[in-house]
Short mmCIF file of N, CA and C in Angstrom, two decimals:
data_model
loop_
_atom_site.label_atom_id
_atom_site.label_comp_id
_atom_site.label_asym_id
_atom_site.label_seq_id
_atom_site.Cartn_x
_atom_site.Cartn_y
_atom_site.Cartn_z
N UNK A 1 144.13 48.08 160.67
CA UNK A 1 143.23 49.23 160.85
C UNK A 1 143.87 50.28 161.77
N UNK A 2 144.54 49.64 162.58
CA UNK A 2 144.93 50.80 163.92
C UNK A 2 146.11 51.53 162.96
N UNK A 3 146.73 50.72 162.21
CA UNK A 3 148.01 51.43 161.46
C UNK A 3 147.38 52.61 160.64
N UNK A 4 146.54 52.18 159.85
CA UNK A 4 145.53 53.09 159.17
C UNK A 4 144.92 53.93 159.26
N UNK A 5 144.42 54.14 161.02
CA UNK A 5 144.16 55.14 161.83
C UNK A 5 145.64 55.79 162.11
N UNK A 6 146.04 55.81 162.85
CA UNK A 6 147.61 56.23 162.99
C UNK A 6 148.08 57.19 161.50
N UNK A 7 148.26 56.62 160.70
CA UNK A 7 148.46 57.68 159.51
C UNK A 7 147.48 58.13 158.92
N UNK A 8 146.35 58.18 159.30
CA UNK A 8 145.44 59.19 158.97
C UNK A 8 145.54 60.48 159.88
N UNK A 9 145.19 60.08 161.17
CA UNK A 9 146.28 60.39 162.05
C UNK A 9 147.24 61.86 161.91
N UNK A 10 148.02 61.00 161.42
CA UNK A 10 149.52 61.73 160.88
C UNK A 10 149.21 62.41 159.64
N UNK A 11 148.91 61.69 158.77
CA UNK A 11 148.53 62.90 157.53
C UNK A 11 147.72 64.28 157.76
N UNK A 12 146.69 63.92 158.35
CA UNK A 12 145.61 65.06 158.85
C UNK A 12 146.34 66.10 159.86
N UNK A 13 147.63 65.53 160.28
CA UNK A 13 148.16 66.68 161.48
C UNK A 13 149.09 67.46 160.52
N UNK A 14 149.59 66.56 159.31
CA UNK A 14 151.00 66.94 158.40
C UNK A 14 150.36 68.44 157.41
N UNK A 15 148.80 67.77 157.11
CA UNK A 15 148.09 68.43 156.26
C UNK A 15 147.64 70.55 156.71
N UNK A 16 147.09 69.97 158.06
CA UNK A 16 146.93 71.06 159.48
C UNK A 16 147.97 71.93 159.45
N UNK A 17 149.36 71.21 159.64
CA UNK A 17 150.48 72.37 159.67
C UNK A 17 150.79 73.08 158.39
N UNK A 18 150.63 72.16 157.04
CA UNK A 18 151.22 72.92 155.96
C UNK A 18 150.15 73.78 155.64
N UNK A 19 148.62 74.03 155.77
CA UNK A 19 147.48 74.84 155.14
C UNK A 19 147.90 76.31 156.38
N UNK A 20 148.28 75.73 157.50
CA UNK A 20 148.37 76.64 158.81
C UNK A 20 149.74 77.79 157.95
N UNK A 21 150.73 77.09 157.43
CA UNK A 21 151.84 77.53 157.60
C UNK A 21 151.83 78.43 156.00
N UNK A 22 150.98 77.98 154.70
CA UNK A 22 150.65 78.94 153.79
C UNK A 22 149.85 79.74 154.12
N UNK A 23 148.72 80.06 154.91
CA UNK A 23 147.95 80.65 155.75
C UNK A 23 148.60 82.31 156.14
N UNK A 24 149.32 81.42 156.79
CA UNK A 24 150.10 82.44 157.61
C UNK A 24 151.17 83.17 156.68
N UNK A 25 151.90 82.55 155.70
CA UNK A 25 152.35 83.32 154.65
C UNK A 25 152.02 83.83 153.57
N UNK A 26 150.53 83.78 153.43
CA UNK A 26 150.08 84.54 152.16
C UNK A 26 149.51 85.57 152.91
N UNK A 27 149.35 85.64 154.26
CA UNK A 27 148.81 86.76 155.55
C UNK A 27 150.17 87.64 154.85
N UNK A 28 150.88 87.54 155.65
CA UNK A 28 152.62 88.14 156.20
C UNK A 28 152.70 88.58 154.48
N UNK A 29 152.74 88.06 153.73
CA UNK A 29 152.80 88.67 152.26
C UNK A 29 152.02 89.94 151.84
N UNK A 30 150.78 89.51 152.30
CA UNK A 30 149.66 90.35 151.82
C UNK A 30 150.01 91.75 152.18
N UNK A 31 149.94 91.39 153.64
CA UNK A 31 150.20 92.76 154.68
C UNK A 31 151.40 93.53 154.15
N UNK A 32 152.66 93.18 153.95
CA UNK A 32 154.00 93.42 153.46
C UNK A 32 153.71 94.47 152.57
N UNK A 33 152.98 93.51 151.35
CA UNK A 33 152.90 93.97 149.99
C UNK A 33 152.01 95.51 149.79
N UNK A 34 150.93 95.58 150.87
CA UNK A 34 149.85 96.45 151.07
C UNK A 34 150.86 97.54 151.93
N UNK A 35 151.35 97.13 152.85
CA UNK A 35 151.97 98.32 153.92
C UNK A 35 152.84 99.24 152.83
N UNK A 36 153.46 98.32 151.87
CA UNK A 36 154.42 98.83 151.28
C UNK A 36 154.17 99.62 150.01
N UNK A 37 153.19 99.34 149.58
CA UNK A 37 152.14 100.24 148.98
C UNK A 37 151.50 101.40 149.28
N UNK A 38 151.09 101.08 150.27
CA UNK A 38 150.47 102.55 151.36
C UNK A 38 151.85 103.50 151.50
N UNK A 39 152.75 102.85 152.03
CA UNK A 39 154.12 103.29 152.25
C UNK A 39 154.80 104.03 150.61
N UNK A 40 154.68 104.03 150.10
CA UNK A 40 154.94 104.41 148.90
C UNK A 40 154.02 105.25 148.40
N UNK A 41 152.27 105.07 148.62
CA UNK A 41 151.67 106.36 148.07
C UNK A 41 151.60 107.44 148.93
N UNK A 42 151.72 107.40 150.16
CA UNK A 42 152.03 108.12 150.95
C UNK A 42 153.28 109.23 151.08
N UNK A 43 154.73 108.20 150.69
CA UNK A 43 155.87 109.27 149.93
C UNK A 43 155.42 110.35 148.50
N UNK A 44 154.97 109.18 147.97
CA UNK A 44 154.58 109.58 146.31
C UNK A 44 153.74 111.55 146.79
N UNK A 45 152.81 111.07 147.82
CA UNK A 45 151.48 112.02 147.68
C UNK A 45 152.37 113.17 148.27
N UNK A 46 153.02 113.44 149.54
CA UNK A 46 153.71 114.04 150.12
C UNK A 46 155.05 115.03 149.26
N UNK A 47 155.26 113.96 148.67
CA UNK A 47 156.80 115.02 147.60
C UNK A 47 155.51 115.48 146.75
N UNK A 48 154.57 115.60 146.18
CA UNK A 48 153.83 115.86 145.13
C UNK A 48 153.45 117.27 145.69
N UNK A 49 152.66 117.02 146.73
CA UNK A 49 152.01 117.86 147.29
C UNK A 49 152.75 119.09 147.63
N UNK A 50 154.17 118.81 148.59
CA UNK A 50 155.20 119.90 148.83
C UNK A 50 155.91 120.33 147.45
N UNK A 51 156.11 119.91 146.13
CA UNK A 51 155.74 120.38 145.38
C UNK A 51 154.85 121.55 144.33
N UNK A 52 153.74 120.42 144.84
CA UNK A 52 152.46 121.60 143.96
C UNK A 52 152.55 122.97 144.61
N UNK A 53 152.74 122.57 146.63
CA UNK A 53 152.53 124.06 146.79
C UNK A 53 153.45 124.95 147.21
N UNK A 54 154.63 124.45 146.43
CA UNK A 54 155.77 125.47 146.47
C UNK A 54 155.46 125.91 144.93
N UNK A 55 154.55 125.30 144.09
CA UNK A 55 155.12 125.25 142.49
C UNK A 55 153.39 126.71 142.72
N UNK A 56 152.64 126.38 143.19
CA UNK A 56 151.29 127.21 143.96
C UNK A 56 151.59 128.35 144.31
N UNK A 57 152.56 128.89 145.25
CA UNK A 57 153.04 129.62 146.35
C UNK A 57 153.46 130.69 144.64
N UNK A 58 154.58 129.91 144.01
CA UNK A 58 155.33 130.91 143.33
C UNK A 58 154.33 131.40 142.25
N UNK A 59 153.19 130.70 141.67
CA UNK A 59 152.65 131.20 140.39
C UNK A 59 151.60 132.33 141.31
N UNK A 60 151.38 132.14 142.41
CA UNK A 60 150.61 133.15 143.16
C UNK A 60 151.35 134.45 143.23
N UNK A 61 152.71 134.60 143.67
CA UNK A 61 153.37 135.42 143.93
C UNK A 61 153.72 135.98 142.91
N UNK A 62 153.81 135.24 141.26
CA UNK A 62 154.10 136.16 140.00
C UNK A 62 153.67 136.95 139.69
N UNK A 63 151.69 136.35 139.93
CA UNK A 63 150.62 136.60 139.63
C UNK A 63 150.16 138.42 140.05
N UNK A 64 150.76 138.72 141.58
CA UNK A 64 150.30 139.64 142.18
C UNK A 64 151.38 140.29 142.12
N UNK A 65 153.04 139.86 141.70
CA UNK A 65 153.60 140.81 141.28
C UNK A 65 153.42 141.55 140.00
N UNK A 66 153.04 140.88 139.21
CA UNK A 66 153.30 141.22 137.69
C UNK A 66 151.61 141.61 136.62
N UNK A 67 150.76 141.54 137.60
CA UNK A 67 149.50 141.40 136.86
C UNK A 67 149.41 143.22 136.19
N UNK A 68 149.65 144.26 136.89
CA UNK A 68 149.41 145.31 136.48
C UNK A 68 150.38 145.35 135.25
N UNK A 69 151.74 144.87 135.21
CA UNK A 69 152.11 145.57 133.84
C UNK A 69 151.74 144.17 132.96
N UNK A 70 151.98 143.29 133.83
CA UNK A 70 151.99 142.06 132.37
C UNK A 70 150.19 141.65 132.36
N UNK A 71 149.24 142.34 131.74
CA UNK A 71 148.08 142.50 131.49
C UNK A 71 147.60 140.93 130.69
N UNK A 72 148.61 140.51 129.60
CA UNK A 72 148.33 139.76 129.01
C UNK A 72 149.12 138.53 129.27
N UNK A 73 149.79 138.66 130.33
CA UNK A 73 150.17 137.14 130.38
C UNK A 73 149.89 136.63 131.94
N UNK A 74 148.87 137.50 132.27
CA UNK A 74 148.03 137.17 133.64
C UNK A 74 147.20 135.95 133.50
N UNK A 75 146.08 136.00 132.33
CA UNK A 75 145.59 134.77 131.55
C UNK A 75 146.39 133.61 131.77
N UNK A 76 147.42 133.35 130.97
CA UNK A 76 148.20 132.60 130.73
C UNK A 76 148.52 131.67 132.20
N UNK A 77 149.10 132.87 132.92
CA UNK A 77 149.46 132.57 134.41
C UNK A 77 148.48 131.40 135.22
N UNK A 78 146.95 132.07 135.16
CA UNK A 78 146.29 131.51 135.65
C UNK A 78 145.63 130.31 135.12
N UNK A 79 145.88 130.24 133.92
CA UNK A 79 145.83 128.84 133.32
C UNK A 79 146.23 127.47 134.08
N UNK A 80 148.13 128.34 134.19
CA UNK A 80 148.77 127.61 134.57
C UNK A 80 148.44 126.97 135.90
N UNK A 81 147.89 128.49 137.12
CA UNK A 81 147.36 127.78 138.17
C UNK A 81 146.31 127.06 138.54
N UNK A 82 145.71 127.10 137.16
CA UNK A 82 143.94 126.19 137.69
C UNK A 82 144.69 124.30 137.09
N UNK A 83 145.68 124.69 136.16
CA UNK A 83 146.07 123.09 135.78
C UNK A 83 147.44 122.82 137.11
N UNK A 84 147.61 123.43 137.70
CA UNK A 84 148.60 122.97 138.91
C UNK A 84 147.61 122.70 139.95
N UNK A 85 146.74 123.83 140.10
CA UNK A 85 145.57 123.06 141.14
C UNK A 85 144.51 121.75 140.75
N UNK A 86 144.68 121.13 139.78
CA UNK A 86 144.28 120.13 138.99
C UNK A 86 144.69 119.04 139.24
N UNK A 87 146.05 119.53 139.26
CA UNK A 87 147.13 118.59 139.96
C UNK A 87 147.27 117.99 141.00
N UNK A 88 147.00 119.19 142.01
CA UNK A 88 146.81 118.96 143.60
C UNK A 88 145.81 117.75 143.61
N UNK A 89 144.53 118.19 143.03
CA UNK A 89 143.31 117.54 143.23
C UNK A 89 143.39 115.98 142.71
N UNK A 90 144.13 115.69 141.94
CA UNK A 90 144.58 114.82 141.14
C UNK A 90 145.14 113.85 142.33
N UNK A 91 146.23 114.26 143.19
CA UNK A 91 146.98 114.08 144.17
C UNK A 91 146.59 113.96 145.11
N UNK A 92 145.42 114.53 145.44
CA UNK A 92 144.56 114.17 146.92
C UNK A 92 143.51 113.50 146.36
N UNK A 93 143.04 113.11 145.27
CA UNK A 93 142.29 111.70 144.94
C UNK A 93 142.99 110.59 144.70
N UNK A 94 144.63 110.77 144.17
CA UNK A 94 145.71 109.01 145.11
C UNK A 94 145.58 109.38 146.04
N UNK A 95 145.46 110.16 147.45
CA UNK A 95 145.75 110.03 148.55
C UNK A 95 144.23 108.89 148.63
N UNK A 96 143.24 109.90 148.52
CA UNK A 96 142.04 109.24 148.80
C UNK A 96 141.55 107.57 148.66
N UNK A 97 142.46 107.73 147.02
CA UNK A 97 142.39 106.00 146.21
C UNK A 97 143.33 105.26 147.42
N UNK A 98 144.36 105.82 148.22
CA UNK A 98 145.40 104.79 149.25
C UNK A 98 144.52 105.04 150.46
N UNK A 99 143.78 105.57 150.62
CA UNK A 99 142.99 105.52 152.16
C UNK A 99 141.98 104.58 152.11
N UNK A 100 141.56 104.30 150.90
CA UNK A 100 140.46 103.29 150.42
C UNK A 100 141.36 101.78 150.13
N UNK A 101 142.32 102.30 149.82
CA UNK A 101 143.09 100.56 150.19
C UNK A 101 142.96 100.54 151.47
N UNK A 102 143.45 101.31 152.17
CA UNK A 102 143.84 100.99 153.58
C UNK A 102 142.79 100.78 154.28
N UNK A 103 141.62 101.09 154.04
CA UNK A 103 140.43 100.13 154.41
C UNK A 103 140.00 98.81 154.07
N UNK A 104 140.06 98.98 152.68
CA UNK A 104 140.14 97.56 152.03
C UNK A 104 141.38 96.29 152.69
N UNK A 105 142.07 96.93 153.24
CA UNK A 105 143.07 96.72 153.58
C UNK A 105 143.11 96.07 154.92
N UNK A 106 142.11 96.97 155.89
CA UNK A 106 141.87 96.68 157.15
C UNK A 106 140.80 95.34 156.70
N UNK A 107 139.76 95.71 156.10
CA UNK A 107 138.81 94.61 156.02
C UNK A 107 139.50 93.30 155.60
N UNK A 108 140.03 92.93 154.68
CA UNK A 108 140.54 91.80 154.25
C UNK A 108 141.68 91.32 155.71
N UNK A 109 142.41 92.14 156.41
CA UNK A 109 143.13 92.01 157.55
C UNK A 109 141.67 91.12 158.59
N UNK A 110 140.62 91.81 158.87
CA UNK A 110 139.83 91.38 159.94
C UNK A 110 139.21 90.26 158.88
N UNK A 111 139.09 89.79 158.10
CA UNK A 111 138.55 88.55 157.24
C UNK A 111 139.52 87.56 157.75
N UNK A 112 140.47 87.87 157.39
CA UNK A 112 142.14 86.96 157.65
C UNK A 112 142.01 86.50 159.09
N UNK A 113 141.34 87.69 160.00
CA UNK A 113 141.53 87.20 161.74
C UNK A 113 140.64 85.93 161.62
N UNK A 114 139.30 86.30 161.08
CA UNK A 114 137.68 85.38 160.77
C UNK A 114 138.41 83.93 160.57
N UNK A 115 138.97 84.07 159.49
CA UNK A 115 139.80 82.60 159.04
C UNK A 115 140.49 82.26 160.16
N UNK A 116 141.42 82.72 160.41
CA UNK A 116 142.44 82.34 161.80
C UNK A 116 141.43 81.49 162.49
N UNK A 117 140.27 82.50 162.89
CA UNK A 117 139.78 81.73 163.96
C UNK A 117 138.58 80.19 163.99
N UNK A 118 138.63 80.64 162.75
CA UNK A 118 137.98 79.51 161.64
C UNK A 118 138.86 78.30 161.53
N UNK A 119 140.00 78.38 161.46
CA UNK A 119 141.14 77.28 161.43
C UNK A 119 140.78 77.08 162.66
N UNK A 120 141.54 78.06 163.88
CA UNK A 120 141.40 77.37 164.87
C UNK A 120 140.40 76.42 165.89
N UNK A 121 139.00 76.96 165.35
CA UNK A 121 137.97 76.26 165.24
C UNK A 121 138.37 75.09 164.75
N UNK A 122 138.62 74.68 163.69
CA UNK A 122 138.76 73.85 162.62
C UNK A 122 139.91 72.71 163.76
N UNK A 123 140.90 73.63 164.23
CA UNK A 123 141.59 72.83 164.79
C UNK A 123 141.30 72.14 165.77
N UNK A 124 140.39 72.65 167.10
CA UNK A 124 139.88 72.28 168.06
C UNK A 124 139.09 71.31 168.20
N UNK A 125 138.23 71.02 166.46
CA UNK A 125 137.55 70.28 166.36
C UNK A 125 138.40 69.14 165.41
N UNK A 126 139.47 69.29 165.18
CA UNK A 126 140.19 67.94 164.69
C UNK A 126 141.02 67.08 166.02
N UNK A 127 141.53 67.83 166.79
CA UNK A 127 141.89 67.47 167.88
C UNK A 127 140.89 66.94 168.66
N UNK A 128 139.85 67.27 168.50
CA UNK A 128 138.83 66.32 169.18
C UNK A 128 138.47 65.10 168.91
N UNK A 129 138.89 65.07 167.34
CA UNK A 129 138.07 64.08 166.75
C UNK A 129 139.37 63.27 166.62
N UNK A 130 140.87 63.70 166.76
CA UNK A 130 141.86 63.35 167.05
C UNK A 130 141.95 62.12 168.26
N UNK A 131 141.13 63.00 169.70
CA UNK A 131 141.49 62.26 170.49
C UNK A 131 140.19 61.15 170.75
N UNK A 132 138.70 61.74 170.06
CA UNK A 132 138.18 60.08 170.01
C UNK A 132 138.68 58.78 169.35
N UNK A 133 139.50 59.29 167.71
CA UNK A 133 140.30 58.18 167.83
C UNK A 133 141.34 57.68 168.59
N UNK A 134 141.84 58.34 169.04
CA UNK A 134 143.08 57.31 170.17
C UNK A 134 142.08 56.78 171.01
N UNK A 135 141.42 57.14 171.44
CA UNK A 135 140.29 56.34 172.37
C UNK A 135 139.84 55.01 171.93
N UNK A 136 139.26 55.11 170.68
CA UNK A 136 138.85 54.32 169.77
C UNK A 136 140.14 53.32 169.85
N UNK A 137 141.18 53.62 169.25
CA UNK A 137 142.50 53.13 169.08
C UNK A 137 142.60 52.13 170.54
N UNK A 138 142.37 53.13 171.54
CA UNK A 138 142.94 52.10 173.10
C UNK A 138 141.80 50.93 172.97
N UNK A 139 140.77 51.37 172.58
CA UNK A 139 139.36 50.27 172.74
C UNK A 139 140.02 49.12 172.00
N UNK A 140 140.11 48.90 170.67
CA UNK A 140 140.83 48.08 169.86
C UNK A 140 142.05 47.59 170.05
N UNK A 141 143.08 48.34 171.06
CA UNK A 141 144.00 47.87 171.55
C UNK A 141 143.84 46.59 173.01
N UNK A 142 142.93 47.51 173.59
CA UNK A 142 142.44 46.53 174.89
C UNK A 142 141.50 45.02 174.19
N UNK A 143 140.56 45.28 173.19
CA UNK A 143 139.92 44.25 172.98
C UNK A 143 140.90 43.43 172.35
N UNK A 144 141.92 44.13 171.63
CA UNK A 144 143.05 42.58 170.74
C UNK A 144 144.09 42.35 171.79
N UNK A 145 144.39 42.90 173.04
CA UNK A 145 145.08 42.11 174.33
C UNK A 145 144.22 41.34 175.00
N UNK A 146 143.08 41.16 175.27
CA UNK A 146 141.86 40.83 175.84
C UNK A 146 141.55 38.98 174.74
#
């Protein structure tokens, strides 16, 4: 029995470290995978944006050069700028869709702490129950020297 205790013991501590140690790497993954995401729509939104409003800047500037003689391709022009400002808008709703990860992002982060501390709960209370068996263990040791 005491052997039996002993590797229960041992399994339950073997078990503790490996759930601790995927735990902690599907954390470190998650975060990685998300930062690096954010990190990327963030480039993505930025070249887009310095883009649109250089691509903005110039159809404005055609617009007010050229509207008196070019009568009929003012239309046209502004076509072009309500579907480039379309664009923008397009571009600041991924920004918006990556700010909403990054909440989602935070929340699942403070869930992850919840767990942590849930394990460690978890742990405090195996170590307890750890050390009534060795107790247990000395009792059974003293009564079979006895």
């Amino acid at each position: 029995k005491i052997q039996q205790l002993q590797e229960k013991i041992t399994n339950a501590d073997q078990r503790k470290k490996e759930a601790l140690s995927e735990i902690e790497a599907q954390h470190a993954e998650e975060i990685a995978a998300r930062e690096e995401l954010l990190a990327s729509q963030r480039q993505l939104w930025k070249a887009s944006e310095a883009k649109l409003r250089t691509e903005l800047a110039r159809k404005d500037s055609e617009i007010v050069t050229q509207q008196e003689a070019l009568d009929s391709n003012t239309m046209e022009l502004k076509k072009e700028l309500d579907d480039t400002r379309k664009e923008l808008e397009h571009v600041k709703k991924s920004v918006e869709d990556a700010e909403a990860l990054k909440t989602k992002l935070a929340t699942k982060q403070t869930s992850l702490e919840q767990l942590q501390k849930e394990l460690i709960s978890e742990q405090a209370r195996h170590e307890s129950t750890e050390e009534d068996l060795r107790v247990q263990l000395a009792k059974l040791e003293g009564r079979l020297s006895a």
